[in-house]
Amino acid sequence: MAKKTKSKPARPAAKKTAAKRRSTARQPAAAAPDSATLERIARALEGISAHLSGTSAPSAQATLAGAEAFVWHPEGRLTPVPKVSRVDLDLLQGIDRMRDTLIDNTLRFATGLPANNALLWGARGMGKSSLVKAAHAHVNARPDVAGTLKLIEIHREDIESLPALMTLLRASDDRFIVFCDDLSFDGNDASYKSLKAVLEGGIEGRPDNVILYATSNRRHLLAREMVENERSTAINPGEAVEEKVSLSDRFGLWLGFHKCSQDEFLAMVRGYCGHYGISIDDDALQREALEWSTTRGSRSGRVAWQFVQDLAGRLKVRLGGK
């Protein structure tokens, strides 16, 4: 007689799986989002995208109308400068030729005539950046310019974003001086190629309503070590060196600033004292000013201003909120 086969009890895991399937089958299907919800999601995504991409072109154009000077940020934002830190043009002594040349170039550009990009290079503290800001204010105040010339400062470390700034400014009706102070390149820094493309050689090039002014202590903007390294390591050293030093050649206007003489230094000091109403015997002024320059080991417009600040403080004379 055959033995009856005993049925095996169901596994607990199988029971749980079956119960889960029955529970899922009883759940109603999720409702599709309506059009209003989809529209809110789309608006939210657009807002996030606009925030991440920086200031949009229309809002940037509106910003340009609100000030005469701005600072450029590489994420695409222009920050207005309510009050530019500048000195009066008349206070810049010992640089008459460079002053007249830059003002003439700036005026031609502001009135729609051909003008050159300018490189102001040479001795430190001789008023290179002060001249750029003073020339902008002088030209912008003329009736035939009437405030349509804007000054935009771009920091040296943001040079790679220069093409994006050019794209933004190209659409404006105003005219712009893009100004980079203390421009130079060291080591393996290749960002100077972005500047070369904007100055000359790129497909788009520089917009007609933009001109570039830069200051530097170096005539060729590149450290001597970079040039010497190319001569010693490149397969074709002549070509490599030419590729690097050609950057400064793309500035059509070169203005060299050299160390001032003793008479020019004293003229700067006297000019500041006369402008700010500092009364002191001229012999004492000359003696103290020369002693100050000797202790600094330098004569320049910056040293003259530092001396005048010290003198005004000792004489309790306020410098007009400067």
Coordinates of C-alpha atoms in Angstrom, one line a residue:
M1 CA 0.0 0.0 0.0
A2 CA 1.4 3.4 -1.0
K3 CA 2.2 5.9 1.7
K4 CA 0.4 9.2 1.7
T5 CA 2.6 12.2 0.9
K6 CA 2.5 14.9 3.5
S7 CA 2.1 18.4 2.1
K8 CA 4.8 20.9 3.1
P9 CA 3.7 24.1 4.9
A10 CA 4.0 27.3 2.9
R11 CA 7.1 29.3 3.5
P12 CA 6.6 32.5 5.5
A13 CA 8.5 34.6 2.9
A14 CA 6.1 33.4 0.1
K15 CA 3.1 34.3 2.3
K16 CA 4.5 37.9 2.8
T17 CA 5.2 38.3 -0.9
A18 CA 1.6 37.3 -1.8
A19 CA 0.2 39.6 0.8
K20 CA 2.2 42.5 -0.5
R21 CA 1.0 41.9 -4.0
R22 CA -2.6 41.9 -2.9
S23 CA -2.1 45.1 -0.9
T24 CA -0.4 46.8 -3.9
A25 CA -3.3 45.7 -6.2
R26 CA -5.8 47.3 -3.9
Q27 CA -3.9 50.8 -3.9
P28 CA -5.4 53.3 -6.3
A29 CA -3.2 54.6 -9.2
A30 CA -1.4 57.9 -8.5
A31 CA -3.2 60.9 -10.2
A32 CA -1.3 62.7 -12.9
P33 CA -0.3 66.3 -12.1
D34 CA -2.7 68.9 -13.5
S35 CA -1.6 71.7 -15.8
A36 CA -1.4 74.3 -13.0
T37 CA 1.1 72.1 -11.1
L38 CA 3.2 71.6 -14.2
E39 CA 3.3 75.4 -14.8
R40 CA 4.4 76.1 -11.2
I41 CA 7.2 73.5 -11.6
A42 CA 8.3 75.1 -14.9
R43 CA 8.4 78.6 -13.3
A44 CA 10.4 77.3 -10.4
L45 CA 12.9 75.6 -12.7
E46 CA 13.3 78.7 -14.7
G47 CA 14.0 80.8 -11.6
I48 CA 16.6 78.3 -10.4
S49 CA 18.3 78.4 -13.9
A50 CA 18.3 82.2 -13.9
H51 CA 19.9 82.3 -10.5
L52 CA 22.6 79.8 -11.3
S53 CA 23.5 81.4 -14.6
G54 CA 23.9 84.9 -13.1
T55 CA 22.4 88.2 -14.3
S56 CA 20.5 87.9 -17.5
A57 CA 21.1 90.3 -20.4
P58 CA 18.0 92.4 -20.0
S59 CA 18.6 93.1 -16.3
A60 CA 22.3 93.8 -17.0
Q61 CA 21.3 96.3 -19.6
A62 CA 19.0 98.0 -17.1
T63 CA 21.9 98.0 -14.6
L64 CA 24.2 99.8 -17.0
A65 CA 21.9 102.9 -17.1
G66 CA 22.2 103.3 -13.3
A67 CA 25.9 104.3 -12.8
E68 CA 29.0 105.5 -14.7
A69 CA 31.3 102.8 -13.3
F70 CA 31.0 99.1 -12.6
V71 CA 33.0 96.1 -11.4
W72 CA 32.7 92.9 -13.4
H73 CA 32.2 89.5 -11.8
P74 CA 33.0 86.4 -13.8
E75 CA 29.6 84.7 -13.1
G76 CA 28.1 87.4 -15.3
R77 CA 27.2 90.2 -12.8
L78 CA 28.0 93.9 -13.0
T79 CA 28.1 95.7 -9.7
P80 CA 27.6 99.5 -9.9
V81 CA 30.2 101.7 -8.1
P82 CA 28.4 104.7 -6.5
K83 CA 31.6 106.7 -6.1
V84 CA 34.8 106.0 -7.9
S85 CA 38.0 106.5 -6.0
R86 CA 39.8 109.0 -8.1
V87 CA 42.0 112.1 -7.9
D88 CA 41.4 115.3 -9.9
L89 CA 43.2 115.5 -13.2
D90 CA 45.0 118.7 -12.2
L91 CA 46.7 116.9 -9.3
L92 CA 48.5 114.5 -11.6
Q93 CA 51.9 116.2 -12.0
G94 CA 54.9 115.2 -14.1
I95 CA 52.9 113.1 -16.6
D96 CA 51.7 115.8 -18.9
R97 CA 52.5 114.1 -22.2
M98 CA 50.9 110.8 -21.1
R99 CA 47.9 112.7 -19.7
D100 CA 47.2 114.6 -22.9
T101 CA 47.7 111.5 -25.1
L102 CA 45.3 109.3 -23.1
I103 CA 42.6 112.1 -22.9
D104 CA 42.8 112.6 -26.7
N105 CA 42.5 108.9 -27.3
T106 CA 39.6 108.6 -24.8
L107 CA 37.7 111.6 -26.3
R108 CA 38.0 110.2 -29.8
F109 CA 36.6 106.9 -28.7
A110 CA 33.8 108.5 -26.7
T111 CA 32.7 110.5 -29.7
G112 CA 32.7 107.5 -32.1
L113 CA 36.0 108.1 -33.8
P114 CA 38.8 105.4 -34.2
A115 CA 40.9 104.9 -31.1
N116 CA 43.4 102.4 -29.7
N117 CA 43.5 100.1 -26.8
A118 CA 46.0 101.5 -24.3
L119 CA 48.7 100.0 -22.1
L120 CA 50.1 102.2 -19.4
W121 CA 53.3 100.6 -18.1
G122 CA 56.3 101.6 -16.1
A123 CA 57.4 102.7 -12.6
R124 CA 55.0 101.9 -9.7
G125 CA 53.2 104.7 -8.0
M126 CA 53.4 107.2 -10.9
G127 CA 49.7 107.5 -11.4
K128 CA 48.9 105.0 -14.1
S129 CA 45.6 103.8 -12.7
S130 CA 44.8 107.3 -11.4
L131 CA 45.2 108.7 -14.9
V132 CA 42.8 106.2 -16.4
K133 CA 40.1 107.0 -13.8
A134 CA 40.7 110.8 -14.1
A135 CA 40.6 110.7 -17.9
H136 CA 37.3 108.8 -17.8
A137 CA 35.8 111.4 -15.5
H138 CA 37.2 114.4 -17.5
V139 CA 35.8 113.1 -20.9
N140 CA 32.5 111.8 -19.5
A141 CA 31.7 115.3 -18.1
R142 CA 32.0 116.9 -21.6
P143 CA 28.6 118.0 -23.1
D144 CA 29.2 116.1 -26.3
V145 CA 29.7 112.8 -24.3
A146 CA 27.1 113.5 -21.6
G147 CA 27.8 110.6 -19.4
T148 CA 27.5 107.9 -22.1
L149 CA 31.1 106.6 -21.4
K150 CA 31.1 103.9 -18.8
L151 CA 34.1 102.5 -16.9
I152 CA 34.1 98.8 -16.1
E153 CA 36.9 97.3 -14.0
I154 CA 37.8 93.6 -14.5
H155 CA 40.2 92.0 -12.1
R156 CA 43.3 90.3 -13.3
E157 CA 42.2 86.9 -12.1
D158 CA 38.9 87.2 -14.1
I159 CA 40.5 87.8 -17.5
E160 CA 39.3 84.4 -18.8
S161 CA 35.7 85.7 -18.5
L162 CA 36.5 88.7 -20.8
P163 CA 34.7 87.2 -23.8
A164 CA 31.5 86.9 -21.8
L165 CA 31.8 90.6 -20.8
M166 CA 32.3 91.6 -24.5
T167 CA 29.1 89.7 -25.4
L168 CA 27.2 91.5 -22.8
L169 CA 28.4 95.0 -23.8
R170 CA 28.1 94.5 -27.5
A171 CA 24.3 94.9 -27.3
S172 CA 24.5 98.3 -25.4
D173 CA 24.2 101.7 -27.0
D174 CA 26.7 103.1 -24.5
R175 CA 30.5 103.1 -24.9
F176 CA 32.8 101.3 -22.4
I177 CA 36.3 101.5 -21.1
V178 CA 37.2 98.0 -19.8
F179 CA 40.0 98.7 -17.3
C180 CA 42.3 96.1 -15.8
D181 CA 44.8 97.4 -13.2
D182 CA 48.1 95.8 -12.5
L183 CA 47.8 93.3 -15.4
S184 CA 50.6 90.7 -15.6
F185 CA 51.0 87.0 -16.1
D186 CA 53.3 84.5 -14.3
G187 CA 54.3 80.9 -14.4
N188 CA 52.1 78.6 -16.5
D189 CA 49.2 81.0 -16.6
A190 CA 47.6 80.8 -20.1
S191 CA 44.7 83.1 -19.5
Y192 CA 46.5 85.8 -21.4
K193 CA 45.3 84.0 -24.6
S194 CA 41.7 85.1 -23.8
L195 CA 42.9 88.7 -23.8
K196 CA 44.8 88.3 -27.0
A197 CA 41.7 86.9 -28.7
V198 CA 39.6 89.9 -27.6
L199 CA 42.3 92.5 -28.5
E200 CA 42.8 91.1 -32.0
G201 CA 42.6 87.8 -33.7
G202 CA 39.3 86.3 -32.5
I203 CA 36.4 85.7 -34.8
E204 CA 34.2 88.3 -33.0
G205 CA 37.0 90.5 -31.9
R206 CA 36.4 93.6 -29.8
P207 CA 33.0 95.3 -30.1
D208 CA 33.1 98.8 -31.6
N209 CA 31.7 100.3 -28.4
V210 CA 34.4 98.8 -26.2
I211 CA 38.1 99.8 -25.6
L212 CA 40.6 98.2 -23.2
Y213 CA 42.9 100.1 -20.9
A214 CA 45.4 98.2 -18.8
T215 CA 48.2 99.2 -16.4
S216 CA 51.3 97.2 -15.7
N217 CA 54.7 97.5 -14.2
R218 CA 55.9 95.3 -17.1
R219 CA 56.2 96.4 -20.7
H220 CA 55.4 93.0 -22.1
L221 CA 53.0 91.9 -19.3
L222 CA 54.9 88.7 -18.9
A223 CA 57.5 87.8 -16.3
R224 CA 61.1 87.7 -17.5
E225 CA 61.3 84.1 -16.2
M226 CA 58.5 83.1 -18.6
V227 CA 60.4 84.5 -21.6
E228 CA 63.7 83.0 -20.6
N229 CA 62.1 79.6 -19.9
E230 CA 60.7 79.6 -23.4
R231 CA 64.2 80.3 -24.9
S232 CA 65.8 77.5 -22.9
T233 CA 63.1 74.7 -23.3
A234 CA 61.1 75.3 -26.4
I235 CA 61.8 73.4 -29.6
N236 CA 61.5 76.7 -31.6
P237 CA 62.4 79.2 -28.9
G238 CA 62.1 82.2 -31.2
E239 CA 58.5 81.4 -32.1
A240 CA 57.5 80.6 -28.5
V241 CA 58.9 83.9 -27.2
E242 CA 57.2 85.9 -30.0
E243 CA 53.9 84.2 -29.1
K244 CA 54.2 85.4 -25.5
V245 CA 55.5 89.0 -26.0
S246 CA 53.1 89.7 -28.8
L247 CA 50.4 90.3 -26.2
S248 CA 51.5 93.8 -25.5
D249 CA 51.9 94.5 -29.3
R250 CA 48.1 94.3 -29.5
F251 CA 47.7 97.5 -27.5
G252 CA 48.0 100.2 -30.1
L253 CA 48.9 102.9 -27.6
W254 CA 51.8 102.5 -25.2
L255 CA 52.4 105.1 -22.5
G256 CA 55.5 104.7 -20.5
F257 CA 55.8 106.1 -16.9
H258 CA 59.2 106.6 -15.5
K259 CA 60.5 107.6 -12.0
C260 CA 60.0 111.3 -11.3
S261 CA 62.7 113.8 -10.6
Q262 CA 63.1 115.7 -7.4
D263 CA 61.5 118.8 -8.8
E264 CA 58.5 116.8 -10.1
F265 CA 58.1 115.1 -6.7
L266 CA 58.1 118.5 -5.0
A267 CA 55.6 119.8 -7.6
M268 CA 53.3 116.9 -6.7
V269 CA 53.5 117.7 -3.0
R270 CA 52.9 121.4 -3.5
G271 CA 49.9 120.6 -5.8
Y272 CA 48.3 118.4 -3.2
C273 CA 48.9 121.0 -0.4
G274 CA 47.4 123.8 -2.5
H275 CA 44.4 121.7 -3.5
Y276 CA 43.5 120.8 0.1
G277 CA 44.5 124.1 1.7
I278 CA 47.4 122.9 3.7
S279 CA 49.4 125.9 4.9
I280 CA 53.0 125.4 5.7
D281 CA 56.3 127.3 5.0
D282 CA 57.7 126.2 1.7
D283 CA 61.2 125.6 3.0
A284 CA 59.8 123.4 5.7
L285 CA 57.6 121.6 3.3
Q286 CA 60.5 120.9 0.9
R287 CA 62.7 119.7 3.7
E288 CA 60.1 117.4 5.2
A289 CA 59.0 116.1 1.8
L290 CA 62.6 115.2 0.7
E291 CA 63.2 113.5 4.0
W292 CA 60.1 111.5 3.6
S293 CA 61.1 110.3 0.1
T294 CA 64.5 109.4 1.3
T295 CA 63.2 107.2 4.1
R296 CA 60.9 105.5 1.5
G297 CA 63.8 105.1 -1.0
S298 CA 61.5 106.3 -3.8
R299 CA 60.0 109.4 -5.4
S300 CA 56.6 109.0 -7.0
G301 CA 53.1 110.3 -7.0
R302 CA 52.1 107.7 -4.4
V303 CA 54.9 108.6 -2.1
A304 CA 53.9 112.3 -2.4
W305 CA 50.3 111.5 -1.5
Q306 CA 51.4 109.4 1.5
F307 CA 53.5 112.3 2.7
V308 CA 50.6 114.8 2.3
Q309 CA 48.3 112.5 4.2
D310 CA 50.8 112.4 7.1
L311 CA 51.3 116.1 7.0
A312 CA 47.6 116.8 6.9
G313 CA 47.1 114.5 9.9
R314 CA 49.8 116.3 11.9
L315 CA 48.4 119.7 11.1
K316 CA 44.8 118.5 11.7
V317 CA 43.6 119.3 8.2
R318 CA 40.8 117.2 6.7
L319 CA 41.3 116.2 3.1
G320 CA 37.8 116.8 1.8
G321 CA 36.5 113.3 2.6
K322 CA 39.1 111.7 0.3

